[in-house]
Coordinates of C-alpha atoms in Angstrom, one line a residue:
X1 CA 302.6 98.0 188.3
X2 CA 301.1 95.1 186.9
X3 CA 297.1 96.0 188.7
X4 CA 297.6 99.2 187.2
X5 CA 296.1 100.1 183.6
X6 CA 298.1 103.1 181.9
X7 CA 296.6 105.1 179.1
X8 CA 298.3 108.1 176.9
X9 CA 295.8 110.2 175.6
X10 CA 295.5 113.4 173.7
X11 CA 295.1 114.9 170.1
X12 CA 296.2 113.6 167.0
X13 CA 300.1 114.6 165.8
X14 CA 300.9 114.6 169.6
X15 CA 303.0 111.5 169.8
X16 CA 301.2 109.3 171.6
X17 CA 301.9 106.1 170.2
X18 CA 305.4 106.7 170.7
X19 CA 305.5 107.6 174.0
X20 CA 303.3 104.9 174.6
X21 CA 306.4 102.5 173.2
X22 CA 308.7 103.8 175.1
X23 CA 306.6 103.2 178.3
X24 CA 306.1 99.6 177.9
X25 CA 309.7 99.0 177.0
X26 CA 310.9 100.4 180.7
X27 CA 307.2 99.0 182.5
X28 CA 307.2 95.4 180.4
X29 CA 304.1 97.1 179.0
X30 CA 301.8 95.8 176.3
X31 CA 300.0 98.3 173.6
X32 CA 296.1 98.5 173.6
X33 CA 295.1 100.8 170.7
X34 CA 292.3 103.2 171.3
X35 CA 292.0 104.6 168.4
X36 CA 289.0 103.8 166.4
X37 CA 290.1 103.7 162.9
X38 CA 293.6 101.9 163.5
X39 CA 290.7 99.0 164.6
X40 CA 290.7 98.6 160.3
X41 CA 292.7 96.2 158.2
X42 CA 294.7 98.1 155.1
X43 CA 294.0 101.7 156.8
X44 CA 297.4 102.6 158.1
X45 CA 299.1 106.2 156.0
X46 CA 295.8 107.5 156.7
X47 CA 296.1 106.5 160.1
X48 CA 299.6 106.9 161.2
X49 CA 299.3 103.5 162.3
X50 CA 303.0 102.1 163.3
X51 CA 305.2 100.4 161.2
X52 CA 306.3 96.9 162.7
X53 CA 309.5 98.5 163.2
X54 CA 308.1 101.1 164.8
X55 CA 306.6 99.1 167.7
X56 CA 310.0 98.0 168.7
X57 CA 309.0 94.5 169.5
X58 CA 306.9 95.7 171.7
X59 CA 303.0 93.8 171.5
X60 CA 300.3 95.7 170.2
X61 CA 296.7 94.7 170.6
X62 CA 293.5 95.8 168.6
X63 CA 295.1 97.0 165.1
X64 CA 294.1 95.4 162.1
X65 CA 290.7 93.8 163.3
X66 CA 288.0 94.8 161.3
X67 CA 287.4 94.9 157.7
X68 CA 286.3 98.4 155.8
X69 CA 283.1 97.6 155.4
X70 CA 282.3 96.7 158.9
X71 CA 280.3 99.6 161.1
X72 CA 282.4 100.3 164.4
X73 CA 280.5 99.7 168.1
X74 CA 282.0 101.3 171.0
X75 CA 280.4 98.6 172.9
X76 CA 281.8 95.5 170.9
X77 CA 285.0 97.7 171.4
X78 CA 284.7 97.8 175.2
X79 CA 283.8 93.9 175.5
X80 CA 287.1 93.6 173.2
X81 CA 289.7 96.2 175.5
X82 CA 288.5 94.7 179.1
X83 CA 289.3 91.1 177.6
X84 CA 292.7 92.2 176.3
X85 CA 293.4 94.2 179.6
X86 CA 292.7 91.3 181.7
X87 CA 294.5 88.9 179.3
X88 CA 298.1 91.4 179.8
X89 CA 297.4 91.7 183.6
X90 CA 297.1 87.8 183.5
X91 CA 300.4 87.9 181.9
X92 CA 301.8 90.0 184.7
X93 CA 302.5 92.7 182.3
X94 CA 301.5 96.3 182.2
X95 CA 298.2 97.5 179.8
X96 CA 299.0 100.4 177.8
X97 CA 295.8 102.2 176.1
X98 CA 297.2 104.6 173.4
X99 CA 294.7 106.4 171.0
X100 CA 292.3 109.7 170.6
X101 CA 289.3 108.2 170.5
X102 CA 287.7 109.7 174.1
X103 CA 285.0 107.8 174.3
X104 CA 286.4 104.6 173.3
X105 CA 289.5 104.7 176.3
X106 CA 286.3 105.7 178.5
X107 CA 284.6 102.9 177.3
X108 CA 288.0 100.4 178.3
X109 CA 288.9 102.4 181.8
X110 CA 285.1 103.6 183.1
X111 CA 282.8 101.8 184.9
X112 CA 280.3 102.6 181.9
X113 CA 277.0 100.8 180.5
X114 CA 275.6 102.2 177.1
X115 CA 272.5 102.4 176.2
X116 CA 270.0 100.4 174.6
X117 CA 269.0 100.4 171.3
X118 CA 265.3 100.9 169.5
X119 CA 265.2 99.2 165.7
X120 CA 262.4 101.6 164.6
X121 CA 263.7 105.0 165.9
X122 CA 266.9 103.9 164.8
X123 CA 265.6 102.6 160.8
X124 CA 263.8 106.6 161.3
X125 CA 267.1 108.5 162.0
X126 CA 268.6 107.0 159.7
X127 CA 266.7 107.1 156.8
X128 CA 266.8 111.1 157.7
X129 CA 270.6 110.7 157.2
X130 CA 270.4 109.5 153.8
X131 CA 267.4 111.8 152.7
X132 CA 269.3 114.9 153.9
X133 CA 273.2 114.3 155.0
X134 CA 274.4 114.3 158.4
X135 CA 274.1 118.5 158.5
X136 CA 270.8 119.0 159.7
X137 CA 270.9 116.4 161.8
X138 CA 273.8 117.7 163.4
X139 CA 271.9 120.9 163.9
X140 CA 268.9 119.2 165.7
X141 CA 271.7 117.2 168.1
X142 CA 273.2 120.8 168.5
X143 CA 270.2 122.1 169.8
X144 CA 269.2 119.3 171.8
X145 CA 272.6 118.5 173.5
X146 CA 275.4 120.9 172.8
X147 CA 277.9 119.2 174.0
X148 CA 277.1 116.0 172.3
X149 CA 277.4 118.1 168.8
X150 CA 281.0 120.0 170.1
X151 CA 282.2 116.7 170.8
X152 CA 280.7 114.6 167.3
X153 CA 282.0 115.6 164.0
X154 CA 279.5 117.4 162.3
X155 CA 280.1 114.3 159.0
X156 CA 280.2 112.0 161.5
X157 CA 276.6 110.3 160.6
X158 CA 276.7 107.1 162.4
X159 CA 277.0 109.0 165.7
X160 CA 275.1 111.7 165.0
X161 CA 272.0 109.1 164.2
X162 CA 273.5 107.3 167.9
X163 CA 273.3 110.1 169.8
X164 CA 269.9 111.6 168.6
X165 CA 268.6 108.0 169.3
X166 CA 269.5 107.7 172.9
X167 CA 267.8 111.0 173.4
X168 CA 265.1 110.3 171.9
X169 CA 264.4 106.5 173.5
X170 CA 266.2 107.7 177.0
X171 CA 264.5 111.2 177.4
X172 CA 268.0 112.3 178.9
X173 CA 271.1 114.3 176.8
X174 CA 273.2 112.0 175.0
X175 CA 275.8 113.4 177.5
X176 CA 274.1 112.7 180.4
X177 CA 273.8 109.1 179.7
X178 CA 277.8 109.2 180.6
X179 CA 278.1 108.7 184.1
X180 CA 280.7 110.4 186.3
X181 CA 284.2 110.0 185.6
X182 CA 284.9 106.4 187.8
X183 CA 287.6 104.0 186.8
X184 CA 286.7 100.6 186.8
X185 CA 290.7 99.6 187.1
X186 CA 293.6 101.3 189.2
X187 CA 294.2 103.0 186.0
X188 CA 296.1 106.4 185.5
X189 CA 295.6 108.7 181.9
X190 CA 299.2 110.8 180.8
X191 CA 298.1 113.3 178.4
X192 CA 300.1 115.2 175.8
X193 CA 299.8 118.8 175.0
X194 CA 300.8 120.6 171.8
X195 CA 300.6 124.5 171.8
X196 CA 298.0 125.1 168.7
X197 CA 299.9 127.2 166.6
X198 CA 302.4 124.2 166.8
X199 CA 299.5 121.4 166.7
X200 CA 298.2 122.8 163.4
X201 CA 301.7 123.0 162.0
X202 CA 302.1 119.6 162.9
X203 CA 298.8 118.2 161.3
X204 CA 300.1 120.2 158.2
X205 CA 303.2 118.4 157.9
X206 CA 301.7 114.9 158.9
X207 CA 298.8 115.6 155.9
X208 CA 301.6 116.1 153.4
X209 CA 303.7 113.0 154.1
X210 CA 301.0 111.3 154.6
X211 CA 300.2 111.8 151.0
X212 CA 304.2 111.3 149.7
X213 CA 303.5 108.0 151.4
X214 CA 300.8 106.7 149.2
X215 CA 297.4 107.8 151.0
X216 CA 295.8 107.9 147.3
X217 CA 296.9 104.7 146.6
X218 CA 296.2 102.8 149.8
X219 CA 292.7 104.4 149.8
X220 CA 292.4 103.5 145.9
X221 CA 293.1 99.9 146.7
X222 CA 290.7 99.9 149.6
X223 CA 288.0 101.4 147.6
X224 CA 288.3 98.2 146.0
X225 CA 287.7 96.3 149.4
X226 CA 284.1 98.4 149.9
X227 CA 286.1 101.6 152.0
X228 CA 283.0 104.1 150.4
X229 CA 279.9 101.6 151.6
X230 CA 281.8 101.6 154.4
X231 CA 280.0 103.4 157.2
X232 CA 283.0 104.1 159.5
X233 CA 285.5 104.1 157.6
X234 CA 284.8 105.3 154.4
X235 CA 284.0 108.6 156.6
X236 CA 287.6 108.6 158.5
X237 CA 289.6 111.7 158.6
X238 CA 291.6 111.4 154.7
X239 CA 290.0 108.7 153.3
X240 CA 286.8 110.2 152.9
X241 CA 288.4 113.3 151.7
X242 CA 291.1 111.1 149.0
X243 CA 287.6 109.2 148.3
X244 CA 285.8 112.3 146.7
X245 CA 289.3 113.2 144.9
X246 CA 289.5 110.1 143.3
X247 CA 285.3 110.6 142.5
X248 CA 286.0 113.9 140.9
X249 CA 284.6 115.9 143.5
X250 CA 287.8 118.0 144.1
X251 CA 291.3 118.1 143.0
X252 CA 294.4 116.8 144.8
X253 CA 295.2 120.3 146.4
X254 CA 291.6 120.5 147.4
X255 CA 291.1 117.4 149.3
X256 CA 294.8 118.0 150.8
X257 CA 293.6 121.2 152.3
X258 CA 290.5 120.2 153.3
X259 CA 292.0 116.7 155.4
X260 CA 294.2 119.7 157.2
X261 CA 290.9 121.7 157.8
X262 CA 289.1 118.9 159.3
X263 CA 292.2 117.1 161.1
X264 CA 292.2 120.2 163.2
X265 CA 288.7 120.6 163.8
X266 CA 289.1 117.2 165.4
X267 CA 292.1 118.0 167.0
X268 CA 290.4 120.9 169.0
X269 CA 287.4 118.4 169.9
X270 CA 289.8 115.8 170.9
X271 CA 291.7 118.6 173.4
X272 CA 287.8 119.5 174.8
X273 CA 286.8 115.6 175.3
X274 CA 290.2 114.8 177.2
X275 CA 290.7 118.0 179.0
X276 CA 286.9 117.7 180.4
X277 CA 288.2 114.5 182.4
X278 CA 290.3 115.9 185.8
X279 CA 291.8 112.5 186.0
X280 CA 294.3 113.4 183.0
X281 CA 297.9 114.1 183.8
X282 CA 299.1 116.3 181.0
X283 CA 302.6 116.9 180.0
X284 CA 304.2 118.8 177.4
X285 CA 304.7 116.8 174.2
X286 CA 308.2 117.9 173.6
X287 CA 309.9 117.8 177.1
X288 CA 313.4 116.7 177.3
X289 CA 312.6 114.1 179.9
X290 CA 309.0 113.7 179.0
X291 CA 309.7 109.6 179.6
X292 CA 310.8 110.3 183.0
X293 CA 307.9 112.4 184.3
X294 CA 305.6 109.7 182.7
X295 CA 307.3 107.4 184.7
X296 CA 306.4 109.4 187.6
X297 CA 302.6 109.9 186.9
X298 CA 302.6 106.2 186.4
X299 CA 303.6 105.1 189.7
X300 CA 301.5 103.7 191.9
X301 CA 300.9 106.1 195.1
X302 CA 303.1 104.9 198.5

C-alpha cells in the first residue's frame, strides 16, 4: 500500500475528511488536504477545517499555509502535494488526498502541465474584472467554453480571468488544455455520494452551525488580517457572504441564506467535475460499513 496514493473526493457536507481519518488510521495513512481554502491560516468555521482532536493524531499536511491576502496557484499547489506525496511514501506510509477542489487533486494525482501565462493579456482581463465584476466575464467564458463556465463559479474572478487567458494565449478551450484522465501515481479516487434532497439539507444544517460557531467573528478578525483584498479568499464560500454582512450590504438572515444558495451551487459543480472522471469509485456516504468497502476499493489489484 505504501506505492499507492489514495484520494476521497466528492462534494462539500459529504464527509470526506472523516472518512479520510478513519483510512489512515487502519492504512498508517497520512492526510494531504485538497481543498483550496483549508490551504489559509485563521479560515477554519468557514471551512469545516478539523479540529486537532478531530484528526485523531493522525498527520495532516497542507492546512494552515497561506496567509488571507495571498492569491492561490494551482500550480504552486501541485509543486507543494507531489513533494508531500513523495515525502509520506518516503516514510513508508500511505498518502491520503481529501478535499473538493477537482482541479487541485488532478493537479496532485495527473500527469498534468498548465499553461503558460501572458502579463499583458493577463493586466487586460483583469482590469475588465474590476471595470465590470466577474459577470460578464463569466458570460463571455460561457460562450467560449461551456464547460469551463459549469465548472467555475460564476464570482469566482481569479479563474474566470485564468481561464479566458489560456484561451485566448492557447487558441484551445480552457478545458481542452486538460489532458486525458492519466495518473501520474498508482493512485485510486473513493468518492462519496449524498442524495440531493439530503445534500442540500446537509449544507443547511452545516451553514447554521457554522454560524453558532463564530463564522462572523472569525471572519471579523480576519478582515483585520486583509481577508477582503484578499483575492482568494476574501471570495471563499461564507466569508465573502459574512464580509458584505458586516459592510452593510445585507443582514444576518440574508447573507445566511445566500452562503446556503451558493454552497449548493457548488455542491452540484463539485458532483459534475468528480463524476466526469471514470476513475472515481463512489460509495454511499452513509453506509454501515462504508470503511470496509473503502478498504476494498483501496487495495491494490492481485
Amino acid at each position: 500500500m505504501m506505492d499507492r496514493v489514495i484520494a476521497v473526493v466528492g462534494p462539500t457536507a459529504a464527509g470526506k475528511s472523516d472518512l479520510a481519518v478513519e483510512l489512515a488510521l487502519r492504512l498508517g495513512g497520512e492526510a494531504i488536504n485538497a481543498d483550496s481554502m483549508q490551504l489559509y491560516r485563521g479560515m477554519d468555521i468557514g471551512t469545516a477545517k478539523l479540529t486537532v482532536a478531530e484528526r485523531r493524531d493522525v498527520p495532516h499536511h497542507l492546512l494552515d499555509i497561506w496567509e488571507v491576502t495571498r492569491t492561490a496557484s494551482v500550480a504552486e499547489y501541485q509543486e507543494l502535494s507531489r513533494k508531500i506525496i513523495d515525502e509520506v511514501r518516503g516514510r513508508g506510509r500511505v498518502p491520503l488526498l481529501v478535499g473538493g477542489s477537482g482541479l487541485y487533486i488532478r493537479a496532485a494525482l495527473d500527469d498534468l502541465e498548465f499553461p503558460g501565462t501572458d502579463p499583458e493579456v493577463r493586466a487586460r482581463l483583469e482590469a475588465e474584472l474590476a471595470e465590470l465584476g466577474p459577470g460578464p466575464l463569466h458570460e463571455r467564458l460561457r460562450a467560449q467554453d461551456p464547460p469551463a463556465a459549469e465548472a467555475i463559479l460564476a464570482t469566482n474572478g481569479r479563474r474566470i480571468v485564468r481561464a479566458l487567458e489560456v484561451i485566448e494565449i492557447s487558441g484551445r478551450p480552457f478545458t481542452a488544455t486538460l489532458p486525458d484522465h492519466r495518473y501520474l501515481y498508482d493512485a485510486v479516487q473513493i468518492g462519496l455520494t449524498v442524495p440531493r434532497a439530503e445534500l442540500d439539507e446537509r449544507i443547511t444544517l452545516r451553514v447554521r452551525r457554522m454560524w453558532d460557531a463564530g463564522l462572523v467573528e472569525e471572519v471579523r478578525a480576519l478582515e483585520g488580517a486583509g481577508l477582503r483584498d484578499g483575492l482568494t479568499a476574501g471570495r471563499a464560500l461564507g466569508y465573502a457572504q459574512v464580509l458584505r454582512f458586516l459592510a452593510g450590504e445585507w443582514t444576518e438572515e440574508q447573507a445566511i441564506a445566500e452562503t446556503v444558495r451558493a454552497t449548493r451551487r457548488f455542491a452540484r459543480r463539485q458532483e459534475s467535475w468528480f463524476r466526469r472522471d471514470p476513475r472515481v469509485h463512489w460509495l454511499p456516504y452513509d453506509a454501515p460499513d462504508l470503511l470496509d468497502r473503502a478498504l476494498v476499493r483501496t487495495a491494490p489489484e492481485p
